[in-house]
XYZ file of C-alpha atoms in Angstrom:
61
model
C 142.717 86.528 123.385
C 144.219 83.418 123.577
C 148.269 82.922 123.138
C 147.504 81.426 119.235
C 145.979 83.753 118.467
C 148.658 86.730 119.576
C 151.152 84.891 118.387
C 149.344 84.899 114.738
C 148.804 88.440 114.762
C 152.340 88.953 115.896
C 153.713 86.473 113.146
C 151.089 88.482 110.154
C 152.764 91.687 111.392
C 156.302 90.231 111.243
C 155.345 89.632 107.802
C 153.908 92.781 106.863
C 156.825 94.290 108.090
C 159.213 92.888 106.285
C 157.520 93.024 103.254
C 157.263 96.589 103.440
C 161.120 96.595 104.323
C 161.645 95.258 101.047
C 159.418 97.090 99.322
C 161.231 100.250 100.893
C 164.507 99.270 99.895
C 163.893 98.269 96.447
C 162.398 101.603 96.094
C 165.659 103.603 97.575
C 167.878 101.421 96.073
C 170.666 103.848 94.492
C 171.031 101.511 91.857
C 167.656 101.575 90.816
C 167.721 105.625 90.080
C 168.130 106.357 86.625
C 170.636 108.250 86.073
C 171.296 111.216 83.144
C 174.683 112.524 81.820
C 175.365 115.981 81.623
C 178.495 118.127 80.179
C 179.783 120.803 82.034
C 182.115 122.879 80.757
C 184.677 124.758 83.224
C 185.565 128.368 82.787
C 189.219 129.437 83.515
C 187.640 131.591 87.111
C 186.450 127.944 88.048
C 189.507 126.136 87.959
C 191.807 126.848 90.685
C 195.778 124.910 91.400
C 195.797 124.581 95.566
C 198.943 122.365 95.681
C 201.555 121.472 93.641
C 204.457 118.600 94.248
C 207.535 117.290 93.005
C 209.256 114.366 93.608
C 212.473 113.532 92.471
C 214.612 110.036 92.689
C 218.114 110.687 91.571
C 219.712 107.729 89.785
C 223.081 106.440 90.598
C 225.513 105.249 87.659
């Protein structure tokens, strides 16, 4: 093969390849999944208090 003709082939599978790149990541774009609300309601075992805090900024006159 001649260089032309290589460096056709190499620019058709430059191409390919990025089409498929963008085909890929419109595909697995998170923004793209649809997505469906659901309620969940907590029981009182499920909720748990693992720190507590107080601050306190005394005031002067």
């Amino acid at each position: 093969e001649d260089i032309e003709e290589i460096q056709k082939d190499l620019a058709e599978l430059q191409a390919e390849a990025e089409r498929e790149v963008a085909e890929l990541a419109q595909r697995l774009d998170p923004l793209n999944e649809e997505l469906a609300k659901t309620e969940v309601r907590p029981r009182r075992t499920d909720i748990e208090v693992r720190l507590l805090g107080l601050a306190w900024v005394p005031r002067r006159g």
